[in-house]
CSV table of C-alpha atoms in Angstrom, one decimal:
chain,number,residue,atom,x,y,z
M,11,MET,CA,-14.4,-36.0,2.8
M,12,ARG,CA,-11.8,-33.3,1.9
M,13,THR,CA,-8.6,-33.8,3.8
M,14,LYS,CA,-6.8,-30.5,4.3
M,15,THR,CA,-3.9,-31.8,6.3
M,16,LEU,CA,-2.4,-33.6,3.3
M,17,LYS,CA,-2.2,-30.4,1.2
M,18,LYS,CA,0.8,-28.1,1.4
M,19,ASN,CA,-0.3,-24.6,2.3
M,20,LYS,CA,0.3,-21.8,-0.1
M,21,ILE,CA,-0.3,-18.2,1.1
M,22,ASN,CA,-1.8,-15.8,-1.4
M,23,VAL,CA,-1.2,-12.1,-0.5
M,24,VAL,CA,-3.8,-9.7,-2.1
M,25,THR,CA,-2.9,-6.0,-2.0
M,26,LEU,CA,-5.3,-3.1,-2.2
M,27,GLY,CA,-4.7,0.6,-2.1
M,28,CYS,CA,-1.5,2.7,-2.3
M,29,SER,CA,2.2,2.2,-2.8
M,30,LYS,CA,2.6,2.1,1.0
M,31,ASN,CA,0.4,-1.0,1.1
M,32,VAL,CA,2.4,-2.6,-1.8
M,33,TYR,CA,5.6,-2.1,0.3
M,34,ASP,CA,3.9,-3.6,3.4
M,35,SER,CA,2.8,-6.7,1.4
M,36,GLU,CA,6.3,-7.1,0.0
M,37,VAL,CA,7.8,-7.0,3.6
M,38,LEU,CA,5.2,-9.6,4.7
M,39,MET,CA,6.1,-11.9,1.8
M,40,GLY,CA,9.8,-11.5,2.5
M,41,GLN,CA,9.2,-12.6,6.1
M,42,LEU,CA,7.1,-15.5,5.0
M,43,LYS,CA,9.8,-16.6,2.5
M,44,ALA,CA,12.4,-16.4,5.2
M,45,ASN,CA,10.2,-18.8,7.2
M,46,LYS,CA,10.3,-21.2,4.2
M,47,LYS,CA,6.6,-20.6,3.5
M,48,ASP,CA,5.2,-20.9,0.0
M,49,VAL,CA,3.8,-17.5,-0.8
M,50,VAL,CA,2.5,-15.8,-4.0
M,51,HIS,CA,1.2,-12.3,-4.7
M,52,GLU,CA,-2.4,-12.2,-6.1
M,53,GLY,CA,-2.1,-15.8,-7.4
M,54,GLU,CA,-3.7,-19.0,-6.2
M,55,GLY,CA,-3.4,-20.1,-2.6
M,56,ASN,CA,-5.5,-22.0,0.0
M,57,ILE,CA,-4.6,-19.4,2.7
M,58,VAL,CA,-5.4,-15.7,1.8
M,59,VAL,CA,-4.1,-12.5,3.4
M,60,ILE,CA,-5.9,-9.4,2.2
M,61,ASN,CA,-4.0,-6.2,2.8
M,62,THR,CA,-6.8,-3.6,2.8
M,63,CYS,CA,-7.1,0.2,2.2
M,64,GLY,CA,-9.4,2.3,4.4
M,65,PHE,CA,-8.6,5.8,3.0
M,66,ILE,CA,-11.8,6.9,1.2
M,67,ASP,CA,-15.2,5.5,0.4
M,68,ASN,CA,-14.3,3.9,-3.0
M,69,ALA,CA,-11.2,2.2,-1.5
M,70,LYS,CA,-13.2,1.0,1.6
M,71,GLU,CA,-15.9,-0.5,-0.7
M,72,GLU,CA,-13.3,-2.3,-2.8
M,73,SER,CA,-11.7,-3.7,0.3
M,74,VAL,CA,-15.0,-4.9,1.8
M,75,ASN,CA,-16.0,-6.5,-1.5
M,76,THR,CA,-12.7,-8.3,-1.8
M,77,ILE,CA,-13.1,-9.7,1.8
M,78,LEU,CA,-16.6,-10.8,1.0
M,79,ASP,CA,-15.4,-12.5,-2.2
M,80,PHE,CA,-12.8,-14.6,-0.3
M,81,VAL,CA,-15.2,-15.4,2.5
M,82,GLN,CA,-17.6,-16.9,-0.1
M,83,LYS,CA,-14.7,-18.9,-1.5
M,84,LYS,CA,-13.9,-20.1,2.0
M,85,GLU,CA,-17.5,-21.2,2.6
M,86,ALA,CA,-17.4,-23.0,-0.8
M,87,GLY,CA,-14.2,-24.8,0.3
M,88,ILE,CA,-12.1,-23.2,-2.4
M,89,VAL,CA,-9.8,-21.6,0.2
M,90,ASP,CA,-9.2,-22.7,3.8
M,91,LYS,CA,-8.4,-19.5,5.7
M,92,VAL,CA,-8.9,-15.8,5.2
M,93,PHE,CA,-6.9,-13.2,7.1
M,94,VAL,CA,-7.4,-9.4,6.8
M,95,THR,CA,-4.7,-6.8,7.6
M,96,GLY,CA,-4.0,-3.2,6.6
M,97,CYS,CA,-5.7,0.2,7.0
M,98,LEU,CA,-9.4,-0.9,6.9
M,99,SER,CA,-8.7,-3.5,9.5
M,100,GLU,CA,-6.8,-1.0,11.7
M,101,ARG,CA,-9.7,1.5,11.5
M,102,TYR,CA,-12.8,-0.7,11.6
M,103,LYS,CA,-11.7,-4.0,13.3
M,104,PRO,CA,-14.7,-4.3,15.7
M,105,ASP,CA,-17.2,-3.5,13.0
M,106,LEU,CA,-15.6,-5.9,10.5
M,107,GLN,CA,-15.5,-8.7,13.1
M,108,LYS,CA,-19.2,-8.2,13.7
M,109,GLU,CA,-20.2,-7.9,10.0
M,110,MET,CA,-17.9,-10.6,8.6
M,111,PRO,CA,-17.2,-13.1,11.4
M,112,ASN,CA,-16.1,-15.8,8.9
M,113,VAL,CA,-12.7,-14.1,8.5
M,114,ASP,CA,-10.3,-16.1,10.6
M,115,GLN,CA,-8.5,-13.1,12.1
M,116,TYR,CA,-8.1,-9.3,11.6
M,117,PHE,CA,-4.8,-7.5,12.1
M,118,GLY,CA,-4.0,-3.8,12.2
M,119,THR,CA,-1.2,-1.9,10.4
M,120,THR,CA,1.3,-2.5,13.2
M,121,GLU,CA,0.6,-6.1,14.0
M,122,LEU,CA,2.9,-7.9,11.5
M,123,PRO,CA,4.4,-10.2,14.2
M,124,GLY,CA,0.9,-11.3,15.2
M,125,LEU,CA,-0.1,-11.9,11.6
M,126,LEU,CA,3.0,-14.0,10.9
M,127,LYS,CA,2.3,-16.1,14.0
M,128,ALA,CA,-1.2,-16.8,12.8
M,129,LEU,CA,0.4,-17.9,9.5
M,130,GLY,CA,2.8,-20.3,11.4
M,131,ALA,CA,5.8,-18.0,10.9
M,132,ASP,CA,8.2,-16.1,13.2
M,133,TYR,CA,8.9,-12.4,12.9
M,134,LYS,CA,12.6,-12.2,12.0
M,135,HIS,CA,14.0,-8.9,13.4
M,136,GLU,CA,17.3,-9.3,11.6
M,137,LEU,CA,15.7,-8.9,8.1
M,138,ILE,CA,16.5,-5.5,6.6
M,139,GLY,CA,15.2,-5.0,3.1
M,140,GLU,CA,14.4,-8.7,2.4
M,141,ARG,CA,11.3,-8.1,0.4
M,142,LEU,CA,9.6,-10.1,-2.3
M,143,THR,CA,9.1,-7.2,-4.7
M,144,THR,CA,5.9,-7.2,-6.8
M,145,THR,CA,6.7,-4.3,-9.1
M,146,PRO,CA,8.5,-4.7,-12.4
M,147,LYS,CA,12.1,-5.6,-11.7
M,148,ASN,CA,13.6,-2.2,-12.6
M,149,TYR,CA,11.8,-0.1,-9.9
M,150,ALA,CA,10.8,-0.5,-6.3
M,151,TYR,CA,9.2,1.6,-3.6
M,152,LEU,CA,11.3,2.6,-0.6
M,153,LYS,CA,9.2,3.6,2.4
M,154,ILE,CA,11.4,6.0,4.4
M,155,ALA,CA,8.9,6.7,7.2
M,156,GLU,CA,5.5,5.6,8.5
M,157,GLY,CA,2.6,7.6,9.9
M,158,CYS,CA,1.9,11.3,9.9
M,159,ASP,CA,1.9,14.2,12.4
M,160,ARG,CA,0.0,16.6,10.2
M,161,PRO,CA,-3.5,17.8,11.4
M,162,CYS,CA,-5.3,17.8,8.0
M,163,SER,CA,-9.0,17.9,8.7
M,164,PHE,CA,-10.1,15.5,5.9
M,165,CYS,CA,-7.5,12.8,6.4
M,166,ALA,CA,-7.8,9.5,8.4
M,167,ILE,CA,-4.3,8.4,7.8
M,168,PRO,CA,-3.0,9.3,11.3
M,169,LEU,CA,-5.9,7.1,12.7
M,170,MET,CA,-4.7,4.2,10.6
M,171,ARG,CA,-0.9,4.6,10.5
M,172,GLY,CA,-0.1,6.5,13.7
M,173,LYS,CA,2.4,9.2,14.3
M,174,HIS,CA,5.3,9.9,12.0
M,175,LYS,CA,8.3,7.6,12.5
M,176,SER,CA,11.4,7.9,10.3
M,177,LYS,CA,13.6,4.9,9.4
M,178,PRO,CA,17.3,5.4,10.0
M,179,ILE,CA,19.5,6.3,7.0
M,180,GLU,CA,21.8,3.3,7.5
M,181,GLU,CA,18.8,0.9,7.3
M,182,LEU,CA,17.5,2.5,4.2
M,183,VAL,CA,20.9,2.3,2.6
M,184,ILE,CA,21.2,-1.4,3.3
M,185,GLU,CA,17.7,-2.0,2.0
M,186,SER,CA,18.5,0.0,-1.2
M,187,GLN,CA,21.7,-1.9,-1.7
M,188,LYS,CA,19.8,-5.2,-1.6
M,189,LEU,CA,17.3,-3.9,-4.1
M,190,ALA,CA,20.1,-2.7,-6.4
M,191,ALA,CA,21.7,-6.2,-6.2
M,192,LYS,CA,18.4,-7.7,-7.4
M,193,GLY,CA,18.4,-5.4,-10.5
M,194,VAL,CA,16.4,-2.4,-9.3
M,195,ARG,CA,17.4,0.7,-11.1
M,196,GLU,CA,14.9,3.2,-9.8
M,197,LEU,CA,13.9,3.9,-6.2
M,198,ILE,CA,10.6,5.6,-5.5
M,199,LEU,CA,10.8,7.2,-2.1
M,200,ILE,CA,7.4,7.1,-0.3
M,201,ALA,CA,6.0,8.2,3.0
M,202,GLN,CA,2.9,9.9,4.2
M,203,ASP,CA,5.1,13.0,4.4
M,204,LEU,CA,8.6,13.1,2.9
M,205,THR,CA,9.3,16.6,4.1
M,206,TYR,CA,9.1,15.6,7.8
M,207,TYR,CA,11.7,12.9,7.3
M,208,GLY,CA,14.3,12.9,10.1
M,209,LEU,CA,12.7,15.3,12.5
M,210,ASP,CA,12.0,12.5,15.1
M,211,LEU,CA,15.4,10.8,14.7
M,212,TYR,CA,17.8,13.6,13.9
M,213,LYS,CA,16.0,16.6,15.2
M,214,LYS,CA,16.1,18.2,11.8
M,215,ARG,CA,14.6,17.7,8.3
M,216,ASN,CA,17.0,15.3,6.9
M,217,LEU,CA,15.8,14.2,3.5
M,218,ALA,CA,18.8,15.8,1.7
M,219,GLU,CA,21.3,13.8,3.8
M,220,LEU,CA,19.3,10.6,3.1
M,221,LEU,CA,19.4,11.4,-0.7
M,222,GLU,CA,23.2,12.0,-0.5
M,223,ALA,CA,23.6,8.5,0.9
M,224,LEU,CA,21.3,6.9,-1.6
M,225,VAL,CA,22.9,8.4,-4.7
M,226,LYS,CA,26.2,6.6,-3.9
M,227,ILE,CA,24.6,3.2,-4.3
M,228,GLU,CA,25.9,1.5,-7.4
M,229,GLY,CA,23.2,0.3,-9.8
M,230,ILE,CA,20.6,2.9,-8.7
M,231,GLU,CA,20.2,5.4,-11.5
M,232,TRP,CA,16.9,7.2,-10.7
M,233,ILE,CA,15.6,8.3,-7.3
M,234,ARG,CA,12.1,9.7,-7.3
M,235,LEU,CA,10.3,11.7,-4.6
M,236,HIS,CA,6.7,11.1,-3.7
M,237,TYR,CA,4.3,12.8,-1.3
M,238,ALA,CA,5.9,16.0,0.0
M,239,PHE,CA,4.0,18.5,2.1
M,240,PRO,CA,3.9,22.2,1.2
M,241,THR,CA,4.8,23.6,4.6
M,242,GLY,CA,8.4,23.3,5.8
M,243,PHE,CA,9.7,21.9,2.6
M,244,PRO,CA,13.5,21.4,2.9
M,245,MET,CA,14.8,23.5,0.1
M,246,ASP,CA,18.3,21.9,0.3
M,247,VAL,CA,16.7,19.0,-1.5
M,248,LEU,CA,16.3,21.1,-4.6
M,249,ASP,CA,20.0,22.1,-4.6
M,250,LEU,CA,20.8,18.4,-4.6
M,251,MET,CA,18.2,17.7,-7.3
M,252,LYS,CA,19.8,20.3,-9.5
M,253,LYS,CA,23.3,19.0,-9.2
M,254,GLU,CA,22.8,15.2,-8.8
M,255,PRO,CA,21.7,13.5,-12.0
M,256,LYS,CA,20.4,10.4,-10.2
M,257,ILE,CA,17.7,12.4,-8.5
M,258,CYS,CA,14.8,12.8,-10.9
M,259,ASN,CA,13.6,16.3,-11.7
M,260,TYR,CA,10.2,15.3,-10.3
M,261,LEU,CA,8.3,16.0,-7.1
M,262,ASP,CA,4.8,14.7,-6.0
M,263,ILE,CA,3.4,17.4,-3.7
M,264,PRO,CA,-0.3,17.0,-2.9
M,265,LEU,CA,-1.7,20.6,-2.5
M,266,GLN,CA,-5.5,19.7,-2.1
M,267,HIS,CA,-6.9,23.2,-2.7
M,268,ILE,CA,-6.0,26.8,-3.1
M,269,SER,CA,-8.9,28.9,-1.8
M,270,ASP,CA,-7.7,30.4,1.5
M,271,SER,CA,-11.0,29.7,3.3
M,272,ILE,CA,-10.9,26.0,2.2
M,273,LEU,CA,-7.2,25.7,3.1
M,274,LYS,CA,-7.9,27.1,6.5
M,275,SER,CA,-10.8,24.7,7.1
M,276,MET,CA,-8.6,21.8,5.8
M,277,ARG,CA,-6.0,22.8,8.4
M,278,ARG,CA,-3.2,22.9,5.8
M,279,GLY,CA,-1.2,25.6,7.5
M,280,THR,CA,-0.7,27.6,4.3
M,281,THR,CA,-2.4,30.1,2.0
M,282,GLN,CA,-2.8,30.7,-1.8
M,283,GLU,CA,0.0,33.3,-1.7
M,284,LYS,CA,2.5,31.0,0.2
M,285,THR,CA,1.7,28.0,-2.0
M,286,THR,CA,2.1,30.0,-5.2
M,287,LYS,CA,5.4,31.4,-4.0
M,288,LEU,CA,6.7,27.9,-3.0
M,289,LEU,CA,5.9,26.6,-6.5
M,290,GLN,CA,7.6,29.7,-8.1
M,291,ASP,CA,10.7,29.0,-5.9
M,292,PHE,CA,10.7,25.4,-7.1
M,293,ARG,CA,10.6,26.5,-10.8
M,294,ALA,CA,13.3,29.1,-10.2
M,295,LYS,CA,15.6,26.6,-8.5
M,296,VAL,CA,15.0,23.6,-10.8
M,297,PRO,CA,13.4,24.9,-14.1
M,298,GLU,CA,13.3,21.4,-15.5
M,299,MET,CA,11.3,20.0,-12.6
M,300,THR,CA,8.0,18.2,-13.2
M,301,ILE,CA,5.5,18.9,-10.4
M,302,ARG,CA,2.7,16.4,-9.8
M,303,THR,CA,-0.1,17.4,-7.4
M,304,THR,CA,-3.5,16.2,-6.3
M,305,LEU,CA,-6.6,18.2,-5.5
M,306,ILE,CA,-9.8,17.6,-3.6
M,307,VAL,CA,-13.1,19.2,-4.8
M,308,GLY,CA,-16.4,19.2,-3.0
M,309,TYR,CA,-15.0,19.7,0.5
M,310,PRO,CA,-17.6,20.9,3.0
M,311,GLY,CA,-18.5,24.5,2.4
M,312,GLU,CA,-16.7,24.7,-1.0
M,313,THR,CA,-18.6,27.5,-2.8
M,314,GLU,CA,-18.8,28.1,-6.5
M,315,GLU,CA,-16.4,31.0,-5.9
M,316,ASP,CA,-13.9,28.7,-4.1
M,317,PHE,CA,-14.1,26.3,-7.0
M,318,GLN,CA,-13.6,29.1,-9.6
M,319,THR,CA,-10.6,30.3,-7.7
M,320,LEU,CA,-9.2,26.7,-7.9
M,321,LYS,CA,-9.9,26.4,-11.6
M,322,THR,CA,-8.3,29.8,-12.4
M,323,TRP,CA,-5.2,28.8,-10.4
M,324,VAL,CA,-4.9,25.4,-12.1
M,325,GLU,CA,-5.0,27.1,-15.4
M,326,ALA,CA,-2.3,29.6,-14.3
M,327,MET,CA,0.1,27.1,-12.7
M,328,ARG,CA,0.2,24.6,-15.6
M,329,PHE,CA,1.1,21.6,-13.5
M,330,GLU,CA,2.8,18.9,-15.6
M,331,ARG,CA,0.9,16.2,-13.7
M,332,LEU,CA,-2.3,16.5,-11.7
M,333,GLY,CA,-5.0,14.2,-10.2
M,334,CYS,CA,-8.3,15.3,-8.8
M,335,PHE,CA,-10.4,13.5,-6.2
M,336,THR,CA,-13.9,14.2,-4.8
M,337,TYR,CA,-14.2,14.8,-1.1
M,338,SER,CA,-14.9,11.7,1.1
M,339,HIS,CA,-16.6,12.3,4.5
M,340,GLU,CA,-14.5,10.3,6.9
M,341,GLU,CA,-15.6,9.3,10.4
M,342,ASN,CA,-13.4,10.6,13.3
M,343,THR,CA,-11.7,13.2,11.2
M,344,HIS,CA,-12.0,16.9,12.1
M,345,ALA,CA,-13.9,17.6,8.9
M,346,TYR,CA,-16.5,15.0,9.8
M,347,ASN,CA,-18.0,17.6,12.2
M,348,LEU,CA,-18.8,19.8,9.2
M,349,GLU,CA,-21.8,19.3,7.0
M,350,ASP,CA,-21.0,17.3,3.8
M,351,ASN,CA,-23.1,19.8,1.9
M,352,VAL,CA,-21.7,19.7,-1.7
M,353,PRO,CA,-24.0,17.3,-3.7
M,354,GLU,CA,-22.3,14.3,-5.2
M,355,GLU,CA,-23.1,15.2,-8.8
M,356,VAL,CA,-21.6,18.7,-8.2
M,357,LYS,CA,-18.4,17.0,-6.8
M,358,GLN,CA,-18.2,14.8,-9.8
M,359,GLN,CA,-18.8,17.8,-12.2
M,360,ARG,CA,-16.1,19.9,-10.5
M,361,ALA,CA,-13.6,17.0,-10.7
M,362,SER,CA,-14.4,16.6,-14.4
M,363,GLU,CA,-13.9,20.3,-15.1
M,364,ILE,CA,-10.5,20.3,-13.4
M,365,MET,CA,-9.3,17.2,-15.3
M,366,GLU,CA,-10.5,18.7,-18.5
M,367,ILE,CA,-8.3,21.7,-17.9
M,368,GLN,CA,-5.4,19.4,-17.0
M,369,SER,CA,-5.9,17.3,-20.1
M,370,GLN,CA,-5.5,20.4,-22.3
M,371,ILE,CA,-2.4,21.5,-20.4
M,372,SER,CA,-0.9,18.1,-20.6
M,373,TRP,CA,-1.6,17.9,-24.4
M,374,GLU,CA,0.1,21.3,-24.9
M,375,LEU,CA,3.1,20.3,-22.8
M,376,ASN,CA,3.4,17.0,-24.6
M,377,GLN,CA,3.3,18.6,-28.0
M,378,GLU,CA,6.5,20.5,-27.0
M,379,LYS,CA,8.2,17.2,-26.6
M,380,VAL,CA,7.7,16.1,-30.1
M,381,GLY,CA,11.1,16.1,-31.9
M,382,GLN,CA,13.0,15.7,-28.6
M,383,THR,CA,15.0,12.7,-27.5
M,384,LEU,CA,14.3,11.6,-24.0
M,385,ARG,CA,16.0,9.0,-21.8
M,386,CYS,CA,13.4,6.3,-20.9
M,387,ILE,CA,13.3,3.2,-18.8
M,388,ILE,CA,11.3,0.3,-20.3
M,389,ASP,CA,8.8,-1.0,-17.8
M,390,ARG,CA,7.0,-3.7,-19.7
M,391,LYS,CA,5.6,-5.0,-23.1
M,392,GLU,CA,1.9,-4.6,-23.5
M,393,GLY,CA,0.1,-5.7,-26.7
M,394,GLN,CA,1.9,-4.2,-29.6
M,395,HIS,CA,4.0,-1.7,-27.6
M,396,PHE,CA,6.9,-1.5,-25.3
M,397,ILE,CA,6.0,0.9,-22.5
M,398,GLY,CA,8.6,3.2,-21.1
M,399,ARG,CA,8.7,6.3,-18.8
M,400,THR,CA,10.8,9.4,-18.7
M,401,GLU,CA,12.4,10.7,-15.5
M,402,PHE,CA,9.3,13.1,-15.4
M,403,ASP,CA,6.9,10.2,-15.0
M,404,SER,CA,6.0,7.9,-12.1
M,405,PRO,CA,4.6,4.4,-12.7
M,406,ASP,CA,0.8,3.9,-12.8
M,407,VAL,CA,-0.1,7.6,-12.4
M,408,ASP,CA,1.8,9.5,-15.1
M,409,ASN,CA,2.4,9.7,-18.8
M,410,GLU,CA,3.9,6.7,-20.7
M,411,VAL,CA,6.1,6.4,-23.8
M,412,LEU,CA,4.9,3.9,-26.3
M,413,ILE,CA,7.3,2.2,-28.8
M,414,ASP,CA,6.0,0.0,-31.6
M,415,ALA,CA,7.0,-3.5,-30.8
M,416,SER,CA,6.5,-4.7,-34.4
M,417,LYS,CA,9.4,-2.4,-35.5
M,418,HIS,CA,11.7,-2.4,-32.5
M,419,TYR,CA,12.9,-4.9,-29.9
M,420,LEU,CA,13.7,-3.5,-26.4
M,421,LYS,CA,14.7,-5.1,-23.2
M,422,VAL,CA,12.4,-4.6,-20.2
M,423,GLY,CA,14.3,-2.8,-17.4
M,424,GLU,CA,16.9,-1.1,-19.7
M,425,PHE,CA,17.4,2.6,-20.3
M,426,VAL,CA,16.9,3.7,-23.9
M,427,ASN,CA,17.0,7.0,-25.8
M,428,ILE,CA,13.7,7.6,-27.4
M,429,HIS,CA,13.1,10.1,-30.2
M,430,ILE,CA,9.5,11.4,-29.7
M,431,THR,CA,7.5,11.4,-32.9
M,432,GLU,CA,4.0,12.2,-31.7
M,433,ALA,CA,2.0,12.9,-28.5
M,434,SER,CA,-1.5,12.8,-27.1
M,435,ASP,CA,-2.8,14.3,-23.9
M,436,PHE,CA,-1.3,11.6,-21.6
M,437,ASP,CA,1.0,9.5,-23.8
M,438,LEU,CA,4.1,10.0,-26.0
M,439,TYR,CA,5.1,7.9,-29.0
M,440,GLY,CA,8.6,7.4,-30.3
M,441,ASP,CA,11.4,5.3,-31.7
M,442,PRO,CA,14.7,4.2,-30.1
M,443,ILE,CA,17.7,6.0,-31.6
M,444,ILE,CA,20.3,3.8,-30.1
M,445,GLU,CA,20.1,0.3,-28.8
M,446,ASN,CA,20.5,1.1,-25.1
M,447,LEU,CA,22.5,3.2,-22.6
M,448,ASN,CA,23.8,0.4,-20.5
């Protein structure tokens, strides 16, 4: 007979979904480590915590399949306990408990103390920034706010994450200093909505003041902005971006669509004219800026004319970085009351057409970089290449710079000047021209 009591517990945290979930898993693991627990990220452990995503159909499916996989391992005696947390659990807890009762316990997005208790740990309020980071040592995500107050019709995030809640500047500075002390060189600021930062705490949009505090931290060399909203963008941030070399000339601003009728139905609070003017203002203020956006095709009622408007606009705006998703019909959102009337194959075709346009734009913009020397940070070695990024590229979603590892030796986590020798649609290739910049 198998004796569980003689075995030392090891907790395996499995993360699904976005960078916000990565951050939450790191906080969980930091708490567990402070409680002297043996914890690993996506390794081997007899106790499993699955941090789920519940955003769109594909993510939900991946989360459910992962839970089922570990439940089977539990039934086979490979693992002892399975706990589920995160967005899927927040949104569908009663359904999950009914469909998958063999999970030991389900926890929502705000129930970290309860999850820790179930794992035999205490929630330590005094911990600020003690995280077990799972990203390469040179960059880390910094979550500056939780939740969202926007009324977007298609989005279930407020259901899963609640109302917008900013973190105080002084806490974020302490957290960033601790990350810098561990060797982090790049902070990637994340939130459901960066542009809303500070309104609840300081009664004003306060992203610029936060950035002014973060750039003073020794050891941090790049600060990158993710997930801005197109209405109410604090333009003083751009003044700071222009004058402060630590703030990357980069902005991730999901725009979702451009047809006025679709924007109105999406409850985005803007128009094609206003959005185009905002982007023109961005370009005028910071001409070097790389703009990343994401779009949704196949939204209820999207006509061929709406789609052609979007295509024409994407061609005209020439975004440096762009991702495209097909619409997912989400329960309890405002858009769920609409008929999901664009066939799935039409959604997929439209997404392919947008990405084809973007691939050509990206290829053309990358060709302009051939012959230039770009400052890169080296993230990892993969196969025969060292993989780096410029300040215009975020990890996992953007272009990469590949350097032949058989010819050059580079240190992961260091900044290096790379002379670009060739380019494809989503990658650059080059050679280091000096050893490093450190």
